[in-house]
Structures are given as structure tokens and as C-alpha cells.
XYZ file of C-alpha atoms in Angstrom:
588
model
C 75.882 -4.211 42.429
C 73.593 -1.819 40.549
C 71.539 0.589 42.644
C 68.639 1.546 40.386
C 65.722 -0.582 39.212
C 66.579 0.131 35.565
C 70.168 -1.049 36.011
C 69.023 -4.179 37.889
C 66.537 -5.056 35.147
C 69.299 -4.733 32.538
C 71.588 -7.031 34.524
C 68.765 -9.543 35.051
C 68.120 -9.612 31.290
C 71.832 -10.167 30.609
C 72.104 -12.986 33.162
C 68.932 -14.649 31.828
C 70.321 -14.572 28.284
C 73.624 -15.990 29.528
C 71.798 -18.787 31.369
C 69.883 -19.761 28.222
C 73.093 -19.784 26.171
C 74.846 -22.016 28.704
C 71.943 -24.448 28.666
C 72.033 -24.681 24.871
C 75.781 -25.311 25.065
C 75.184 -28.008 27.742
C 77.651 -26.268 30.012
C 78.927 -27.706 33.286
C 76.515 -27.766 36.184
C 78.886 -25.601 38.245
C 78.797 -22.853 35.608
C 75.010 -23.007 35.473
C 74.774 -22.845 39.262
C 76.988 -19.779 39.406
C 74.856 -17.896 36.864
C 71.619 -19.002 38.587
C 72.920 -17.784 41.945
C 73.797 -14.383 40.542
C 70.410 -14.189 38.796
C 68.647 -15.013 42.056
C 70.620 -12.361 43.928
C 69.725 -9.750 41.316
C 66.019 -10.626 41.443
C 65.987 -10.433 45.240
C 67.757 -7.067 45.138
C 65.193 -5.808 42.633
C 62.359 -7.031 44.814
C 63.762 -5.252 47.839
C 64.300 -2.065 45.851
C 60.862 -1.934 44.199
C 58.877 -3.286 47.136
C 60.640 -1.400 49.884
C 58.976 1.977 49.495
C 56.809 3.037 52.404
C 53.708 5.119 52.612
C 52.463 6.147 56.016
C 54.610 3.479 57.632
C 53.112 0.708 55.474
C 55.081 -1.223 52.889
C 53.750 -0.949 49.349
C 53.551 -4.264 47.570
C 52.914 -4.681 43.884
C 50.557 -7.426 42.823
C 52.301 -10.137 40.815
C 50.048 -10.771 37.822
C 50.853 -14.341 36.805
C 49.262 -17.762 36.942
C 50.321 -20.247 39.611
C 53.273 -22.496 38.798
C 52.336 -25.327 36.489
C 49.182 -23.629 35.215
C 48.466 -21.366 32.257
C 45.763 -19.496 30.363
C 44.713 -20.612 26.882
C 43.726 -17.945 24.363
C 40.713 -18.222 22.027
C 42.694 -19.723 19.120
C 44.325 -22.307 21.392
C 40.982 -23.142 22.977
C 39.468 -23.682 19.546
C 42.130 -26.337 18.937
C 41.639 -27.860 22.397
C 37.871 -28.036 21.904
C 38.482 -29.745 18.550
C 40.622 -32.340 20.371
C 37.963 -32.870 23.048
C 35.203 -33.261 20.447
C 37.137 -36.012 18.674
C 37.859 -37.823 21.946
C 34.265 -37.600 23.185
C 32.919 -38.687 19.804
C 35.129 -41.800 19.925
C 34.037 -42.482 23.514
C 30.362 -42.436 22.568
C 31.044 -44.419 19.381
C 32.472 -47.171 21.581
C 29.320 -47.177 23.717
C 30.463 -45.074 26.670
C 28.307 -43.172 29.169
C 29.519 -39.985 30.881
C 30.332 -39.631 34.599
C 31.417 -36.523 36.513
C 33.115 -36.657 39.924
C 34.219 -33.851 42.304
C 37.549 -32.178 41.615
C 38.572 -32.801 45.237
C 38.185 -35.908 47.409
C 38.536 -36.880 51.038
C 42.267 -37.349 51.522
C 41.892 -40.937 52.771
C 40.306 -41.867 49.433
C 43.496 -40.964 47.548
C 45.996 -42.211 50.148
C 47.919 -45.405 49.403
C 46.923 -45.681 45.733
C 49.830 -44.067 43.865
C 53.016 -45.613 45.255
C 56.019 -43.284 45.045
C 53.898 -40.653 43.289
C 51.798 -40.077 46.415
C 54.065 -37.109 47.182
C 52.581 -35.360 44.143
C 49.060 -35.155 45.599
C 47.850 -31.605 46.277
C 46.604 -31.463 49.882
C 43.967 -28.921 50.881
C 43.645 -27.355 54.309
C 41.107 -28.801 56.731
C 37.678 -27.658 55.535
C 34.675 -28.211 57.778
C 36.255 -31.122 59.583
C 37.335 -32.978 56.424
C 40.910 -33.532 55.266
C 40.760 -33.017 51.504
C 43.008 -33.295 48.443
C 42.677 -32.413 44.774
C 42.112 -35.473 42.606
C 45.267 -36.974 41.085
C 43.448 -38.845 38.306
C 39.952 -40.019 37.342
C 40.532 -43.701 38.152
C 40.431 -43.564 41.959
C 37.356 -41.262 42.058
C 35.604 -43.677 39.666
C 36.451 -46.629 41.912
C 35.164 -44.694 44.934
C 31.932 -43.909 43.076
C 31.440 -47.559 42.095
C 32.078 -48.676 45.678
C 29.586 -46.104 47.020
C 26.956 -47.634 44.732
C 27.503 -51.122 46.100
C 30.097 -52.396 43.584
C 27.426 -54.588 42.038
C 28.541 -56.489 38.958
C 27.504 -53.664 36.655
C 28.944 -54.243 33.200
C 29.396 -50.691 31.992
C 31.495 -48.403 29.834
C 32.119 -45.069 31.557
C 33.980 -41.992 30.349
C 35.115 -38.817 32.104
C 36.816 -35.636 30.885
C 38.083 -33.080 33.397
C 41.002 -31.484 35.163
C 43.319 -33.315 37.544
C 46.189 -32.033 39.690
C 49.723 -33.155 40.489
C 52.365 -31.258 42.427
C 55.100 -32.139 39.935
C 57.865 -30.008 38.438
C 56.116 -28.706 35.311
C 57.495 -28.521 31.780
C 54.910 -26.281 30.173
C 56.018 -26.539 26.530
C 55.683 -30.333 26.658
C 52.198 -30.320 28.175
C 53.502 -31.482 31.574
C 51.472 -29.365 33.977
C 50.286 -29.204 37.577
C 46.722 -28.637 36.406
C 45.855 -30.602 33.291
C 42.966 -32.262 31.501
C 42.565 -36.012 31.280
C 39.993 -37.994 29.312
C 39.296 -41.466 30.701
C 37.370 -44.470 29.381
C 36.822 -47.427 31.710
C 35.060 -50.768 31.334
C 33.696 -52.185 34.586
C 32.348 -55.585 35.565
C 33.112 -59.240 34.941
C 33.529 -60.059 31.245
C 35.213 -62.870 29.308
C 38.999 -62.720 29.497
C 40.833 -59.953 27.606
C 37.860 -58.789 25.481
C 37.461 -55.445 27.344
C 41.252 -55.010 27.319
C 41.383 -55.442 23.534
C 38.415 -53.086 23.120
C 40.254 -50.343 25.023
C 43.465 -50.728 23.025
C 41.380 -50.486 19.848
C 39.815 -47.296 21.264
C 43.286 -45.824 21.896
C 44.282 -46.468 18.286
C 41.026 -44.966 16.965
C 41.377 -41.783 19.033
C 45.026 -41.181 18.170
C 44.459 -41.836 14.469
C 41.628 -39.275 14.371
C 43.654 -36.731 16.352
C 46.414 -36.957 13.709
C 49.250 -36.989 16.250
C 51.524 -38.684 13.719
C 53.019 -42.161 13.971
C 52.308 -43.760 17.330
C 52.992 -47.033 19.117
C 51.000 -48.668 21.893
C 53.406 -50.372 24.290
C 51.967 -53.386 26.137
C 53.036 -55.451 29.110
C 51.376 -57.461 31.847
C 51.841 -56.868 35.568
C 51.607 -60.622 36.230
C 54.473 -61.283 33.805
C 56.523 -58.479 35.336
C 55.838 -59.626 38.903
C 56.734 -63.194 37.877
C 60.036 -61.955 36.434
C 60.843 -60.120 39.667
C 60.059 -63.240 41.711
C 62.143 -65.507 39.447
C 65.061 -63.053 39.566
C 64.947 -62.949 43.373
C 63.417 -59.529 44.182
C 62.107 -59.536 47.774
C 58.305 -59.241 47.939
C 58.464 -55.932 49.827
C 60.580 -54.370 47.046
C 58.571 -55.464 43.994
C 56.533 -52.255 43.680
C 59.492 -49.916 44.192
C 61.666 -51.882 41.733
C 58.756 -51.796 39.284
C 58.757 -47.987 39.526
C 62.461 -47.931 38.695
C 62.026 -50.188 35.655
C 59.290 -47.852 34.399
C 61.919 -45.132 33.869
C 63.682 -47.029 31.071
C 61.811 -44.940 28.499
C 63.834 -41.887 29.551
C 66.934 -43.163 31.364
C 69.651 -45.624 30.260
C 69.850 -48.995 32.004
C 72.910 -48.024 34.056
C 70.991 -45.164 35.682
C 67.983 -47.390 36.403
C 70.214 -50.116 37.805
C 71.910 -47.546 40.039
C 68.498 -46.512 41.415
C 67.613 -50.164 42.090
C 70.855 -50.972 43.873
C 72.277 -47.795 45.426
C 68.952 -46.184 46.355
C 66.602 -49.119 46.861
C 69.023 -51.707 48.171
C 68.603 -54.411 45.516
C 71.379 -56.960 45.008
C 73.290 -55.981 41.805
C 73.194 -59.625 40.629
C 69.385 -59.576 40.871
C 69.278 -56.247 39.020
C 71.364 -57.721 36.166
C 68.951 -60.657 35.897
C 66.058 -58.228 35.621
C 67.943 -56.317 32.929
C 68.200 -59.454 30.784
C 64.397 -59.719 30.745
C 63.246 -56.116 30.479
C 65.448 -55.321 27.476
C 63.152 -57.391 25.237
C 60.403 -55.970 23.066
C 58.505 -57.287 20.075
C 55.202 -58.975 19.269
C 53.641 -62.447 19.440
C 57.025 -64.040 18.753
C 58.289 -62.688 22.080
C 55.586 -64.714 23.827
C 57.002 -67.877 22.278
C 60.442 -66.898 23.532
C 59.058 -66.488 27.067
C 57.258 -69.838 26.865
C 60.634 -71.505 26.303
C 61.915 -70.049 29.604
C 61.277 -72.969 31.993
C 62.009 -70.948 35.136
C 59.540 -68.258 34.112
C 56.816 -70.719 33.077
C 57.188 -72.443 36.450
C 56.036 -69.198 38.084
C 52.222 -69.175 38.352
C 51.913 -65.397 37.972
C 54.087 -65.193 34.859
C 52.411 -68.218 33.260
C 48.928 -66.709 33.682
C 50.132 -63.369 32.290
C 51.665 -65.027 29.218
C 48.435 -66.976 28.553
C 46.362 -63.791 28.794
C 48.737 -61.910 26.483
C 48.374 -64.695 23.920
C 44.570 -64.297 23.974
C 44.948 -60.511 23.739
C 47.150 -60.702 20.624
C 44.490 -62.858 18.918
C 41.826 -60.201 19.602
C 44.075 -57.303 18.579
C 44.625 -59.020 15.244
C 40.835 -59.194 14.795
C 40.581 -55.477 15.690
C 43.220 -54.816 12.982
C 45.505 -52.831 15.325
C 48.254 -55.412 15.836
C 50.623 -53.339 13.658
C 50.478 -50.540 16.254
C 51.478 -52.782 19.165
C 54.862 -53.325 20.827
C 55.143 -55.953 23.584
C 57.649 -54.033 25.717
C 58.865 -55.825 28.833
C 60.348 -52.642 30.304
C 56.882 -51.080 30.609
C 55.901 -51.159 34.279
C 53.488 -48.257 35.025
C 54.355 -46.961 38.484
C 50.850 -46.827 40.008
C 50.138 -49.413 42.689
C 46.615 -50.350 41.683
C 47.367 -52.094 38.353
C 46.895 -55.885 38.432
C 46.967 -57.114 34.822
C 47.488 -55.734 31.336
C 49.188 -52.314 31.196
C 49.772 -50.081 28.189
C 50.806 -46.635 27.071
C 50.794 -44.816 23.744
C 53.895 -42.943 22.632
C 54.912 -40.766 19.678
C 58.271 -39.544 18.439
C 58.188 -36.580 20.842
C 57.549 -38.802 23.884
C 61.182 -39.543 24.697
C 63.655 -36.861 25.851
C 65.435 -35.178 22.892
C 68.439 -37.240 21.799
C 67.392 -40.277 23.845
C 67.030 -43.482 21.862
C 65.116 -46.110 23.830
C 66.450 -48.810 21.535
C 69.922 -48.111 22.944
C 68.888 -47.696 26.568
C 70.730 -50.899 27.473
C 74.007 -49.889 25.820
C 76.895 -50.591 28.201
C 79.932 -48.362 28.474
C 82.102 -51.488 28.542
C 80.697 -52.871 25.296
C 79.647 -49.828 23.318
C 80.902 -46.256 23.336
C 78.411 -43.725 24.560
C 77.199 -41.315 21.898
C 74.683 -38.535 21.833
C 72.300 -40.675 19.779
C 72.588 -43.711 22.014
C 72.952 -43.013 25.709
C 73.006 -39.251 26.112
C 74.901 -37.415 28.790
C 72.028 -36.471 31.037
C 71.704 -32.824 31.928
C 70.584 -33.745 35.433
C 72.179 -36.958 36.728
C 70.638 -38.102 39.984
C 73.454 -37.001 42.273
C 73.519 -33.564 40.688
C 69.713 -33.355 40.864
C 69.782 -34.050 44.580
C 72.350 -31.322 45.172
C 70.248 -28.841 43.197
C 67.047 -29.877 44.947
C 68.708 -29.409 48.331
C 70.081 -26.029 47.335
C 66.683 -24.967 45.962
C 65.045 -25.992 49.227
C 67.559 -23.945 51.169
C 66.764 -20.923 48.991
C 63.033 -21.492 49.419
C 62.657 -22.212 45.713
C 61.680 -25.317 43.757
C 64.067 -27.140 41.482
C 64.120 -25.800 37.925
C 63.894 -28.174 34.951
C 65.674 -27.628 31.656
C 62.850 -28.074 29.129
C 65.275 -29.033 26.357
C 66.051 -32.312 28.170
C 62.439 -33.440 28.642
C 60.080 -35.250 26.271
C 56.299 -35.096 26.105
C 56.030 -38.567 27.637
C 53.171 -40.968 26.949
C 49.995 -39.350 25.607
C 47.666 -42.160 26.714
C 48.095 -44.895 29.297
C 46.151 -47.328 31.418
C 45.619 -50.906 32.415
C 43.600 -53.384 34.423
C 42.864 -52.689 38.091
C 40.766 -55.553 39.436
C 41.108 -54.847 43.162
C 40.752 -51.079 43.544
C 36.964 -51.012 43.971
C 37.255 -53.927 46.416
C 39.778 -51.964 48.478
C 37.140 -49.279 49.039
C 34.264 -51.663 49.795
C 36.439 -53.650 52.212
C 37.582 -50.500 54.027
C 33.968 -49.354 54.328
C 32.659 -52.747 55.467
C 35.073 -53.098 58.365
C 37.438 -55.864 59.424
C 36.250 -59.434 58.998
C 33.229 -58.585 56.859
C 32.840 -59.782 53.287
C 32.908 -56.976 50.740
C 32.018 -57.051 47.033
C 34.601 -56.363 44.347
C 34.318 -55.099 40.780
C 37.091 -55.707 38.194
C 37.874 -52.779 35.906
C 40.144 -51.825 33.036
C 40.669 -48.322 31.708
C 42.712 -45.824 29.745
C 43.505 -42.146 30.250
C 44.415 -39.631 27.536
C 46.571 -36.647 28.532
C 44.883 -33.913 26.531
C 47.484 -31.249 27.376
C 50.244 -33.487 26.022
C 48.136 -34.183 22.930
C 47.641 -30.423 22.542
C 51.418 -29.844 22.792
C 51.814 -32.141 19.754
C 48.743 -31.077 17.754
C 48.902 -27.270 18.229
C 52.077 -26.596 16.150
C 50.606 -28.720 13.332
C 47.291 -26.881 13.695
C 49.061 -23.552 13.179
C 51.195 -24.842 10.289
C 48.140 -26.178 8.465
C 46.262 -22.904 8.797
C 43.350 -24.227 10.844
C 40.520 -21.970 11.980
C 40.735 -20.056 15.239
C 36.982 -19.496 15.547
C 33.747 -21.178 14.420
C 32.008 -18.126 12.950
C 30.856 -19.170 9.460
C 28.950 -16.102 8.291
C 29.308 -12.381 8.921
C 26.294 -10.229 8.056
C 27.074 -6.724 6.762
C 25.219 -3.747 5.392
C 26.125 -1.471 2.507
C 24.831 2.044 2.749
C 22.335 2.892 5.463
C 23.302 0.565 8.353
C 20.177 -1.618 8.091
C 20.609 -2.695 11.712
C 17.198 -4.343 12.198
C 17.525 -6.165 8.876
C 20.997 -7.416 9.851
C 19.785 -8.623 13.261
C 16.802 -10.369 11.665
C 19.002 -12.270 9.194
C 21.579 -13.113 11.864
C 18.893 -14.717 14.028
C 17.508 -16.604 11.037
C 20.905 -18.075 10.241
C 21.633 -18.920 13.872
C 18.289 -20.726 14.177
C 19.304 -22.830 11.169
C 22.543 -23.855 12.913
C 24.853 -21.506 11.001
C 27.216 -19.690 13.378
C 26.793 -16.017 12.506
C 27.858 -12.601 13.801
C 27.637 -8.887 12.925
C 29.205 -5.567 13.970
C 27.554 -3.845 16.949
C 27.185 -0.438 15.298
C 24.121 1.335 13.945
C 25.714 2.591 10.723
C 29.099 0.910 10.325
C 31.239 1.526 7.286
C 31.613 -1.460 4.979
C 35.447 -1.686 5.293
C 35.102 -1.861 9.097
C 32.613 -4.711 8.730
C 34.879 -6.600 6.352
C 37.776 -6.128 8.789
C 35.672 -7.561 11.634
C 34.625 -10.536 9.508
C 38.245 -11.094 8.485
C 39.321 -11.077 12.131
C 36.753 -13.812 12.828
C 37.944 -15.723 9.735
C 34.326 -16.005 8.556
C 34.283 -17.597 5.071
C 30.948 -16.028 4.070
C 30.464 -12.260 4.006
C 26.705 -11.678 3.553
C 26.054 -8.114 2.375
C 22.644 -6.460 2.608
C 21.730 -3.549 0.368
C 18.493 -1.556 0.227
C 17.762 -2.272 -3.430
C 18.684 -5.971 -3.188
C 16.428 -6.440 -0.147
C 13.483 -5.045 -2.067
C 14.174 -7.673 -4.738
C 14.513 -10.433 -2.083
C 18.262 -10.836 -2.684
C 21.488 -10.741 -0.665
C 25.088 -10.706 -1.860
C 27.390 -13.497 -0.616
C 31.114 -13.047 -0.988
C 33.267 -16.054 -0.178
C 36.399 -15.195 1.801
C 39.537 -17.315 1.435
C 42.906 -17.360 3.180
C 46.444 -18.359 2.201
C 49.922 -18.502 3.713
C 52.202 -15.572 2.867
C 55.696 -15.747 4.412
C 54.373 -18.184 6.983
C 51.489 -15.903 7.994
C 47.786 -16.585 7.485
C 46.515 -13.849 5.131
C 43.163 -13.217 3.456
C 43.217 -13.612 -0.311
C 42.444 -10.291 -2.003
C 39.851 -10.700 -4.741
C 38.048 -8.423 -7.186
C 35.038 -10.755 -7.086
C 31.911 -8.758 -6.223
C 30.124 -11.792 -4.789
C 27.106 -13.885 -5.753
C 23.502 -12.750 -5.694
C 21.425 -15.270 -3.719
C 17.701 -15.254 -3.015
C 17.126 -14.426 0.654
C 14.661 -17.323 0.930
C 17.263 -19.767 -0.432
C 20.310 -18.440 1.490
C 20.356 -21.116 4.204
C 20.111 -23.938 1.684
C 22.813 -22.273 -0.471
C 25.267 -22.099 2.460
C 24.551 -25.665 3.630
C 25.134 -27.074 0.152
C 28.529 -25.357 -0.148
C 31.849 -27.297 0.125
C 32.852 -25.006 3.011
C 29.843 -26.077 5.081
C 30.278 -29.751 4.189
C 33.911 -29.747 5.361
C 33.404 -27.473 8.373
C 34.014 -30.153 11.025
C 37.627 -30.604 9.860
C 38.565 -27.177 11.231
C 40.472 -26.323 8.047
C 40.594 -22.717 6.874
C 43.279 -22.901 4.167
């Protein structure tokens, strides 16, 4: 093995490149493991070599300047896009009559316990602080339910929205917006209302938000927990396995049926015959016509839970037609939503990038005995479960976490939610004590994953040449600096609501000022000159940009600008097409 840091760095670079090539070639897991092992050995050797120097008997350690796993910084241009996304979402929330709520980013651990099923392992625990066992919030739904319970869970009919960060100790896939720290935007409707009206309102909200965000073609998948639970009961799933089997079914958007069936039977102990019966139901998807097909199933209609769910879905489809969003809906019986607190309608919004690359959900039920496996139907998974377990065990032995190949992972759903009628009651009952009557408050809600939305919108934002900053005007001086005059005009424009800046120099050269304005992508360069000021005039030069070889470049122009009366400048800018279309974020 190499003995100098330079040689080790070269070998690490070579092994990293080899690892990437093998992944692209979908090489055998054994070959990948061998390269990963060598890469790990090289990194450890480098760490020992560079961190082993001693000074006065003390080991020198270099600070590792990086963000924690599953987190990242966002630069100004990216944040401009993210703020644009948030503005659209919040505007839709208020348009639909919502009021804002803010809850703490961490909760008492007992508040979060027992609400997330198999995903409970993803909760970030905090060390004991001041006698309280705490955990970072996993979502906005449970904190909202806790807040409603604290306020008596009175039958308050309300629309409440929240936007903030949540935390999950999951294996991150950063390029797909799957993070450990991420931003969710929630809208919930609380209280007792007539059946399915709030549910339809929320699905309409989802369609409005996604249409305005321009994420591309999207579908809102719907199902009903009562229908799903009825199917499990009719097929013979034991009551104590319904939630765990539901979690397995929920993976059909990214795994073929054979893998899901294997999880049900080999891992969760379900009878294979029962699993096959479930498979015959959950392969169906469609619209109102699927409801008629279910109504003809006598065994299913004899189940009280399934019958009620089918009746409610029928009402919902009527309302969704009135909302004019029925064309965006897919009644998908494989949709399960793994969280324990859902009790009724469930839904999630997906786009083309949601599924893993090469995975076609329409062919998820393809059988090897009836149809050959192809890359476009049932893909060979890069991490089958048995192989994943081996890697996870090996990673644990090495003190490292399992690594995910980003090329095999999709963005996932970008919005999801459902009805949770008993969650608030769980809190009030626990607080009231055994045997005491506690109030309940039915709720239905939706959550938008803004980091996943950003992962879809950002490349389009760049391709379309959108702005990276909101500065509209840049005030400059020709000749003698005119600092006080520049500051005076800047403040005037700012007071009128026009975002304005200037160069912090007493006597800057004009090219330097133009360069600063170009960096800020300010469309109006306002130039002050001594003679023009005496005449009550300023010169406004409109700046424009274009794409040259895929790069955003300012258009060079011989135009000397337009003379505008200083007293009419604000009105002139506000009447311009640039100002009128400013909210779109478009630069080119």
C-alpha cells in the first residue's frame, strides 16, 4: 500500500472512479463490495497518516468541514427557487382559506411514540434534556394533533397550514430530495363536516398547488383504508398483521409483486395463499368504473368496513368531478400509506420521476412464469432484500451506514396524506386517564415534500433561465460618484416597493457598477449624471439576458438608454412589462 498522503489520495480517486463505473455497468454485488472494501481501507490509511502527527504529545486532528449526513446547504440561486416554491404553496393555502400554525421542532418522545408503525425507527431521539425525553418531529401531523388535544379537542372546524423542517433518520438520496432534514408544507382540515367534502377540498388543493408549481404531468393516487382493511379481512389476514401487511403493499410503487409477496410471507409470516388473494385485489387501478367492479364482489360487499369505504369513495368521485380534477385521479388499490394513524381516504401525488429509474408500476405484477422479465417491466433490482441485509450487516460491523446507489432510486411521492379521525382522540384519552371519557376531533390533511418538489423544479428553473435574485433596479453614477444622490434614489425606489441596490464605493467606475448590476441580474440600470440631475432626469437602460451555449449571458447592446423624468421614474418602472411579469421569476 502507498505510504504518502499524495499517493493515497491518487489511489482513492482511482478506486472512486472505478466504483462509479461499476455501478453504471450494474456490476455484480461481489465486485462492488471488493472495490468498496479497498476504498474503505485506503480512506482509513489516509486518516491514520494525516491525523497521526503529534505535537507535544497531543494528536493533531483536522476539522472535517462538511454538513451532517442527509443535510445540505442551499446557495442564493437555489434559495431563490425554493422561496418561489414556498410562495406558491403558501398562496394556495391562504386562497383555500387556511390559517397558519407553528409548532416546536422537537417534541416529548412519548408524543411521537406509537404513531408511525415500522417507520418509528426513523425518529431522531435527543438526549435527556432537563428531565424530558425528547425527539425531533417526524412530520407536522402528530404535532398538530397534540396541539389540538392540548386545546381541548373541541369541535373546531378549521383549516390549518404549517411549513417547516422535519427530521427522519433514513438513508438519504440527496439528488432526489430524500433527506434527513427536509421541509414539509401541510394543510389540514379539522372538525366534523359532511362526509367527504373536506377530503375532496384537499385533493383539489393538491391539484392546484402542483399545477402552479409546474412539476409536469402528475397523478393523484387514491385509496381508502376501510376498503384496504376489508380486503385484508376477506382474504384472511390475521388482525394483528393487518398494519404490517399494509406497509408491505405500500411498496408496490417501487418493487415488483414477487418481492412484496416475499416480504409478506418469508419475513412477516403470512400464508402464501392469503398473499396471492391480496395480489388479485391490489393489482387493480382505475376510476369510478373500478367502484362498480368492487360492488359486484359479494364477499367484499359483505364486509362492513369495505362497504363503507366503497360508499364514501363513490361520494368522493362525485365531488371531484364538480371540482374538475377527476382527470388527475387514479383509484389505485395498491396504495396503502404505511403510517398507523390513517383511518379513511388516503392519497399521494406522483410524477414521472417518482418511480425508480426503469421501474414500470404498470408491470409490477408481471410473473416470471407468465411473462419474461425485461428492464422496462420488472427490473433486476440493484439491492435485493437478501443482499441489502448482508450489506447492512457488513456496514454495521465496519461502523458505517449502508450506502444507497442513487441511480436506482426515484423521487417518490411529492405530496401525500389522508384522513386520521382518531389521532387527536388518542392524545386526549391518554391525558384523561383510564376509564374517563375524552373528546375526539376528526381530521384530514395533506403534506407536500418541498425538497422533492425542488429536486424536480430546480433543473427546469435553470433550463428556463429563471432569476437568481430579486433585485430589479441597480442605481449607478457616471462621473463624480454622486454617492448621496445614489443613496437618496435607492431609498426612494425601495420605499415604493422596487427592490434596488447600488455599489458601496464613493467614486466607482461605471464598468464596475454595470458588472455588479449584471451579477445581480437587475433588469434596470438607472444611471445618474450631474447634468441630467440638474434637468430632473435619469437614464434607464434595460438589461436583457439570453442563452449562449447553454449559459445565461447578458445581451450586449449599443442602446444608450432612455431619459426619464426623476419624478416619473417609479411610475415608469411599474408600468413596464418587466415589472408586470416579475412574480413569474423569469429572466429570459
